[in-house]
Amino acid sequence: MGFAQTVGGTRYLFPDLRTLLARATPLRSGDQLAGLAAESAQERVAAQRALADLPLRHFLNEAVIPYEADEVTRLILDRHDPAAFAPVAHLTVGGFRDWLLGEAADAAPLAALRPGLTPEMAAAVSKIMRLQDLVAVAAKCRVVTRFRNTIGLPGRLSIRLQPNDPVDDPRGVAASVLDGLLLGAGDAVIGVNPATDNVETVIRLLELLDAVRERYAIPTQSCVLSHVTTTMLAIERGAPVDLVFQSIGGTEAANRSFGISLSLLAEAREAALALRRGTLGDNLMYFETGQGSALSAEAHHGVDQQTIEARAYAVAREFAPLLVNSVVGFIGPEYLFDGKQITRAGLEDHFCGKLLGLPMGVDVCYTNHAEADQDDMDALLTLLGVAGVTYVMGVPGADDIMLAYQSTSFHDGLYLRSALGLRPAPEFEAWMERMGIERASGEGRLPARMSPALLGLS
């Protein structure tokens, strides 16, 4: 079975769903690199028109990666809830777009729909949406998670405090932690990317972050973003592990390239749950994703990078995470060439993640060899704020000196909260008031009572 559409007197044939989705995708360099992109704007329009006419039910009958060949496909189809799908089962992809933009699709119906949607459905509808459509629908989605505080409430914006150091120097990490806390960052997580995956180093960083959190009674969670197997070793050695981190992909082969499987993630989650470190909830997984990772591992099975990215969200939602984020421009211009492509991808990822029920954040970022700059990031950051993004990154000076890429600073987070009238997670906001860091009224900062000496900085 194929899909045909005539545009401008030319008849285009798309032999299968995988090809149709790829040709309908707004232009990006990764799909061109893989030989999957439409050859012209006219072919892309033809594919988008054919996709708009496709019944949503079709996605349950044709898998982009065969069921028997991929455990992510099996997860997607085995978890599908026909009863939740029923309200939109009669719609085409285009009709689904109209329904999502309508007044009937508010927070409650969107939440009820999540178990009935497959990632491919979410990816498909995003491909025929304008940026304002992606913003408008995502802003209606509410996803709330809890560990030591409450993330994702209306009117709130959380920030991951990212105190990376190029040699994992505890003093450098501690200095960045202090800087971020005084600027209102850290309610999503205080999360360090270690320069090495050495378990002793990971434990040392975990103990540092936990000591700071306990000393000042900060209602947040910490994480050292090591490989899941290293985190499991740290748990076995009695380290204070709050969140379990892992980069994930949308195919079994992509996850294998990360050294993981669904069963390994389940084992890690159970090990962390057994520690009972959460006070308000047990959402304790933290996942990062990014368009292009499967292609870079030659694990994309001929599927376009945005659809593969959406499939990674099925992996994430299986484990009830506290946080998920797309590191949207991190992989480089081979996959997202410039600011325009990064902006589109960031809004797509946020939309698909929220629609599928994830506490979605975005690392608004780019590499130094991409055709992008901080103005592009300002625009994407603002659009994501309007779209109700759950959290963004807080990096000292917006320049990650360990990972060597450009992200968003502590001050960028303050800008977004101020411009849109957003506040930190409620428990963290109350802590800031108690510490004299900021008044709840937003009248300005007060002198902090946090001592650099207690952080080992003097």
PDB file of N, CA, C and O in Angstrom, residues 251-294:
ATOM      1  N   THR A 251      14.774   3.858  19.257  1.00  0.00           N
ATOM      2  CA  THR A 251      14.811   2.505  18.709  1.00  0.00           C
ATOM      3  C   THR A 251      15.610   1.619  19.648  1.00  0.00           C
ATOM      4  O   THR A 251      16.450   2.094  20.425  1.00  0.00           O
ATOM      5  N   GLU A 252      15.372   0.325  19.557  1.00  0.00           N
ATOM      6  CA  GLU A 252      16.145  -0.620  20.363  1.00  0.00           C
ATOM      7  C   GLU A 252      17.628  -0.518  20.027  1.00  0.00           C
ATOM      8  O   GLU A 252      18.490  -0.543  20.934  1.00  0.00           O
ATOM      9  N   ALA A 253      17.948  -0.352  18.751  1.00  0.00           N
ATOM     10  CA  ALA A 253      19.348  -0.258  18.345  1.00  0.00           C
ATOM     11  C   ALA A 253      20.001   1.017  18.864  1.00  0.00           C
ATOM     12  O   ALA A 253      21.172   1.007  19.266  1.00  0.00           O
ATOM     13  N   ALA A 254      19.272   2.125  18.866  1.00  0.00           N
ATOM     14  CA  ALA A 254      19.816   3.375  19.410  1.00  0.00           C
ATOM     15  C   ALA A 254      20.096   3.228  20.893  1.00  0.00           C
ATOM     16  O   ALA A 254      21.149   3.653  21.398  1.00  0.00           O
ATOM     17  N   ASN A 255      19.178   2.611  21.607  1.00  0.00           N
ATOM     18  CA  ASN A 255      19.398   2.398  23.038  1.00  0.00           C
ATOM     19  C   ASN A 255      20.547   1.434  23.287  1.00  0.00           C
ATOM     20  O   ASN A 255      21.303   1.591  24.255  1.00  0.00           O
ATOM     21  N   ARG A 256      20.688   0.457  22.417  1.00  0.00           N
ATOM     22  CA  ARG A 256      21.825  -0.461  22.550  1.00  0.00           C
ATOM     23  C   ARG A 256      23.138   0.297  22.380  1.00  0.00           C
ATOM     24  O   ARG A 256      24.134   0.016  23.056  1.00  0.00           O
ATOM     25  N   SER A 257      23.145   1.299  21.494  1.00  0.00           N
ATOM     26  CA  SER A 257      24.357   2.105  21.311  1.00  0.00           C
ATOM     27  C   SER A 257      24.669   2.916  22.560  1.00  0.00           C
ATOM     28  O   SER A 257      25.829   3.287  22.796  1.00  0.00           O
ATOM     29  N   PHE A 258      23.647   3.232  23.360  1.00  0.00           N
ATOM     30  CA  PHE A 258      23.842   3.895  24.650  1.00  0.00           C
ATOM     31  C   PHE A 258      24.193   2.901  25.759  1.00  0.00           C
ATOM     32  O   PHE A 258      24.436   3.309  26.902  1.00  0.00           O
ATOM     33  N   GLY A 259      24.183   1.610  25.435  1.00  0.00           N
ATOM     34  CA  GLY A 259      24.491   0.595  26.432  1.00  0.00           C
ATOM     35  C   GLY A 259      23.339   0.308  27.374  1.00  0.00           C
ATOM     36  O   GLY A 259      23.561  -0.072  28.530  1.00  0.00           O
ATOM     37  N   ILE A 260      22.106   0.452  26.869  1.00  0.00           N
ATOM     38  CA  ILE A 260      20.939   0.245  27.731  1.00  0.00           C
ATOM     39  C   ILE A 260      19.881  -0.577  27.015  1.00  0.00           C
ATOM     40  O   ILE A 260      19.936  -0.804  25.805  1.00  0.00           O
ATOM     41  N   SER A 261      18.898  -1.008  27.796  1.00  0.00           N
ATOM     42  CA  SER A 261      17.701  -1.679  27.301  1.00  0.00           C
ATOM     43  C   SER A 261      16.562  -1.289  28.221  1.00  0.00           C
ATOM     44  O   SER A 261      16.774  -0.706  29.302  1.00  0.00           O
ATOM     45  N   LEU A 262      15.345  -1.621  27.840  1.00  0.00           N
ATOM     46  CA  LEU A 262      14.192  -1.318  28.690  1.00  0.00           C
ATOM     47  C   LEU A 262      14.299  -2.055  30.023  1.00  0.00           C
ATOM     48  O   LEU A 262      13.969  -1.500  31.077  1.00  0.00           O
ATOM     49  N   SER A 263      14.787  -3.276  29.987  1.00  0.00           N
ATOM     50  CA  SER A 263      14.893  -4.039  31.230  1.00  0.00           C
ATOM     51  C   SER A 263      15.936  -3.436  32.166  1.00  0.00           C
ATOM     52  O   SER A 263      15.754  -3.414  33.391  1.00  0.00           O
ATOM     53  N   LEU A 264      17.024  -2.906  31.609  1.00  0.00           N
ATOM     54  CA  LEU A 264      18.042  -2.272  32.446  1.00  0.00           C
ATOM     55  C   LEU A 264      17.499  -1.009  33.104  1.00  0.00           C
ATOM     56  O   LEU A 264      17.745  -0.748  34.290  1.00  0.00           O
ATOM     57  N   LEU A 265      16.745  -0.219  32.354  1.00  0.00           N
ATOM     58  CA  LEU A 265      16.140   0.984  32.928  1.00  0.00           C
ATOM     59  C   LEU A 265      15.171   0.624  34.048  1.00  0.00           C
ATOM     60  O   LEU A 265      15.121   1.302  35.083  1.00  0.00           O
ATOM     61  N   ALA A 266      14.411  -0.436  33.853  1.00  0.00           N
ATOM     62  CA  ALA A 266      13.476  -0.876  34.895  1.00  0.00           C
ATOM     63  C   ALA A 266      14.225  -1.308  36.147  1.00  0.00           C
ATOM     64  O   ALA A 266      13.811  -0.994  37.282  1.00  0.00           O
ATOM     65  N   GLU A 267      15.334  -2.002  35.964  1.00  0.00           N
ATOM     66  CA  GLU A 267      16.134  -2.444  37.108  1.00  0.00           C
ATOM     67  C   GLU A 267      16.700  -1.249  37.874  1.00  0.00           C
ATOM     68  O   GLU A 267      16.688  -1.223  39.112  1.00  0.00           O
ATOM     69  N   ALA A 268      17.181  -0.245  37.138  1.00  0.00           N
ATOM     70  CA  ALA A 268      17.739   0.940  37.787  1.00  0.00           C
ATOM     71  C   ALA A 268      16.668   1.703  38.549  1.00  0.00           C
ATOM     72  O   ALA A 268      16.908   2.192  39.664  1.00  0.00           O
ATOM     73  N   ARG A 269      15.499   1.804  37.968  1.00  0.00           N
ATOM     74  CA  ARG A 269      14.406   2.525  38.654  1.00  0.00           C
ATOM     75  C   ARG A 269      14.036   1.816  39.953  1.00  0.00           C
ATOM     76  O   ARG A 269      13.836   2.467  40.989  1.00  0.00           O
ATOM     77  N   GLU A 270      13.952   0.509  39.917  1.00  0.00           N
ATOM     78  CA  GLU A 270      13.610  -0.229  41.133  1.00  0.00           C
ATOM     79  C   GLU A 270      14.682  -0.050  42.212  1.00  0.00           C
ATOM     80  O   GLU A 270      14.368   0.086  43.397  1.00  0.00           O
ATOM     81  N   ALA A 271      15.952  -0.009  41.808  1.00  0.00           N
ATOM     82  CA  ALA A 271      17.030   0.190  42.782  1.00  0.00           C
ATOM     83  C   ALA A 271      16.919   1.555  43.439  1.00  0.00           C
ATOM     84  O   ALA A 271      17.109   1.695  44.660  1.00  0.00           O
ATOM     85  N   ALA A 272      16.594   2.580  42.667  1.00  0.00           N
ATOM     86  CA  ALA A 272      16.466   3.925  43.231  1.00  0.00           C
ATOM     87  C   ALA A 272      15.209   4.055  44.086  1.00  0.00           C
ATOM     88  O   ALA A 272      15.230   4.722  45.131  1.00  0.00           O
ATOM     89  N   LEU A 273      14.120   3.435  43.662  1.00  0.00           N
ATOM     90  CA  LEU A 273      12.893   3.476  44.461  1.00  0.00           C
ATOM     91  C   LEU A 273      13.115   2.864  45.836  1.00  0.00           C
ATOM     92  O   LEU A 273      12.558   3.342  46.835  1.00  0.00           O
ATOM     93  N   ALA A 274      13.949   1.846  45.896  1.00  0.00           N
ATOM     94  CA  ALA A 274      14.197   1.160  47.170  1.00  0.00           C
ATOM     95  C   ALA A 274      14.894   2.062  48.179  1.00  0.00           C
ATOM     96  O   ALA A 274      14.827   1.821  49.389  1.00  0.00           O
ATOM     97  N   LEU A 275      15.538   3.141  47.715  1.00  0.00           N
ATOM     98  CA  LEU A 275      16.208   4.072  48.625  1.00  0.00           C
ATOM     99  C   LEU A 275      15.215   4.970  49.362  1.00  0.00           C
ATOM    100  O   LEU A 275      15.556   5.542  50.400  1.00  0.00           O
ATOM    101  N   ARG A 276      14.034   5.157  48.800  1.00  0.00           N
ATOM    102  CA  ARG A 276      12.965   5.959  49.415  1.00  0.00           C
ATOM    103  C   ARG A 276      13.454   7.350  49.825  1.00  0.00           C
ATOM    104  O   ARG A 276      13.226   7.816  50.934  1.00  0.00           O
ATOM    105  N   ARG A 277      14.088   8.040  48.896  1.00  0.00           N
ATOM    106  CA  ARG A 277      14.626   9.363  49.204  1.00  0.00           C
ATOM    107  C   ARG A 277      13.661  10.493  48.871  1.00  0.00           C
ATOM    108  O   ARG A 277      13.848  11.628  49.312  1.00  0.00           O
ATOM    109  N   GLY A 278      12.635  10.218  48.088  1.00  0.00           N
ATOM    110  CA  GLY A 278      11.662  11.252  47.775  1.00  0.00           C
ATOM    111  C   GLY A 278      10.763  11.542  48.963  1.00  0.00           C
ATOM    112  O   GLY A 278      10.424  10.643  49.734  1.00  0.00           O
ATOM    113  N   THR A 279      10.358  12.802  49.116  1.00  0.00           N
ATOM    114  CA  THR A 279       9.483  13.182  50.223  1.00  0.00           C
ATOM    115  C   THR A 279       8.056  13.485  49.774  1.00  0.00           C
ATOM    116  O   THR A 279       7.117  13.295  50.538  1.00  0.00           O
ATOM    117  N   LEU A 280       7.902  13.940  48.514  1.00  0.00           N
ATOM    118  CA  LEU A 280       6.565  14.273  48.007  1.00  0.00           C
ATOM    119  C   LEU A 280       6.075  13.292  46.958  1.00  0.00           C
ATOM    120  O   LEU A 280       4.872  13.223  46.685  1.00  0.00           O
ATOM    121  N   GLY A 281       6.976  12.556  46.342  1.00  0.00           N
ATOM    122  CA  GLY A 281       6.588  11.630  45.283  1.00  0.00           C
ATOM    123  C   GLY A 281       7.737  10.726  44.902  1.00  0.00           C
ATOM    124  O   GLY A 281       8.841  10.835  45.439  1.00  0.00           O
ATOM    125  N   ASP A 282       7.464   9.826  43.962  1.00  0.00           N
ATOM    126  CA  ASP A 282       8.490   8.865  43.559  1.00  0.00           C
ATOM    127  C   ASP A 282       8.834   8.959  42.077  1.00  0.00           C
ATOM    128  O   ASP A 282       9.293   7.990  41.473  1.00  0.00           O
ATOM    129  N   ASN A 283       8.638  10.116  41.478  1.00  0.00           N
ATOM    130  CA  ASN A 283       9.145  10.343  40.116  1.00  0.00           C
ATOM    131  C   ASN A 283      10.642  10.597  40.234  1.00  0.00           C
ATOM    132  O   ASN A 283      11.063  11.640  40.736  1.00  0.00           O
ATOM    133  N   LEU A 284      11.460   9.649  39.806  1.00  0.00           N
ATOM    134  CA  LEU A 284      12.892   9.785  40.066  1.00  0.00           C
ATOM    135  C   LEU A 284      13.788   9.476  38.871  1.00  0.00           C
ATOM    136  O   LEU A 284      15.019   9.435  39.003  1.00  0.00           O
ATOM    137  N   MET A 285      13.207   9.296  37.694  1.00  0.00           N
ATOM    138  CA  MET A 285      14.033   9.106  36.508  1.00  0.00           C
ATOM    139  C   MET A 285      14.205  10.439  35.780  1.00  0.00           C
ATOM    140  O   MET A 285      13.315  11.287  35.772  1.00  0.00           O
ATOM    141  N   TYR A 286      15.368  10.604  35.176  1.00  0.00           N
ATOM    142  CA  TYR A 286      15.675  11.816  34.417  1.00  0.00           C
ATOM    143  C   TYR A 286      16.250  11.372  33.075  1.00  0.00           C
ATOM    144  O   TYR A 286      17.285  10.714  33.020  1.00  0.00           O
ATOM    145  N   PHE A 287      15.561  11.739  31.979  1.00  0.00           N
ATOM    146  CA  PHE A 287      15.981  11.307  30.655  1.00  0.00           C
ATOM    147  C   PHE A 287      16.309  12.509  29.776  1.00  0.00           C
ATOM    148  O   PHE A 287      15.627  13.532  29.828  1.00  0.00           O
ATOM    149  N   GLU A 288      17.347  12.350  28.952  1.00  0.00           N
ATOM    150  CA  GLU A 288      17.660  13.335  27.925  1.00  0.00           C
ATOM    151  C   GLU A 288      17.600  12.667  26.556  1.00  0.00           C
ATOM    152  O   GLU A 288      17.934  11.485  26.401  1.00  0.00           O
ATOM    153  N   THR A 289      17.162  13.459  25.582  1.00  0.00           N
ATOM    154  CA  THR A 289      17.000  12.973  24.218  1.00  0.00           C
ATOM    155  C   THR A 289      17.537  14.039  23.266  1.00  0.00           C
ATOM    156  O   THR A 289      17.960  15.104  23.697  1.00  0.00           O
ATOM    157  N   GLY A 290      17.478  13.769  21.979  1.00  0.00           N
ATOM    158  CA  GLY A 290      17.882  14.769  21.004  1.00  0.00           C
ATOM    159  C   GLY A 290      17.746  14.248  19.592  1.00  0.00           C
ATOM    160  O   GLY A 290      18.161  13.124  19.291  1.00  0.00           O
ATOM    161  N   GLN A 291      17.161  15.054  18.718  1.00  0.00           N
ATOM    162  CA  GLN A 291      17.003  14.652  17.333  1.00  0.00           C
ATOM    163  C   GLN A 291      18.370  14.397  16.701  1.00  0.00           C
ATOM    164  O   GLN A 291      19.273  15.216  16.799  1.00  0.00           O
ATOM    165  N   GLY A 292      18.515  13.256  16.050  1.00  0.00           N
ATOM    166  CA  GLY A 292      19.737  12.911  15.348  1.00  0.00           C
ATOM    167  C   GLY A 292      20.568  11.840  16.014  1.00  0.00           C
ATOM    168  O   GLY A 292      21.481  11.291  15.387  1.00  0.00           O
ATOM    169  N   SER A 293      20.270  11.519  17.278  1.00  0.00           N
ATOM    170  CA  SER A 293      21.119  10.545  17.976  1.00  0.00           C
ATOM    171  C   SER A 293      21.034   9.163  17.338  1.00  0.00           C
ATOM    172  O   SER A 293      22.047   8.450  17.242  1.00  0.00           O
ATOM    173  N   ALA A 294      19.850   8.758  16.887  1.00  0.00           N
ATOM    174  CA  ALA A 294      19.723   7.439  16.257  1.00  0.00           C
ATOM    175  C   ALA A 294      20.447   7.400  14.913  1.00  0.00           C
ATOM    176  O   ALA A 294      21.087   6.401  14.566  1.00  0.00           O
TER     177      ALA A 294
END
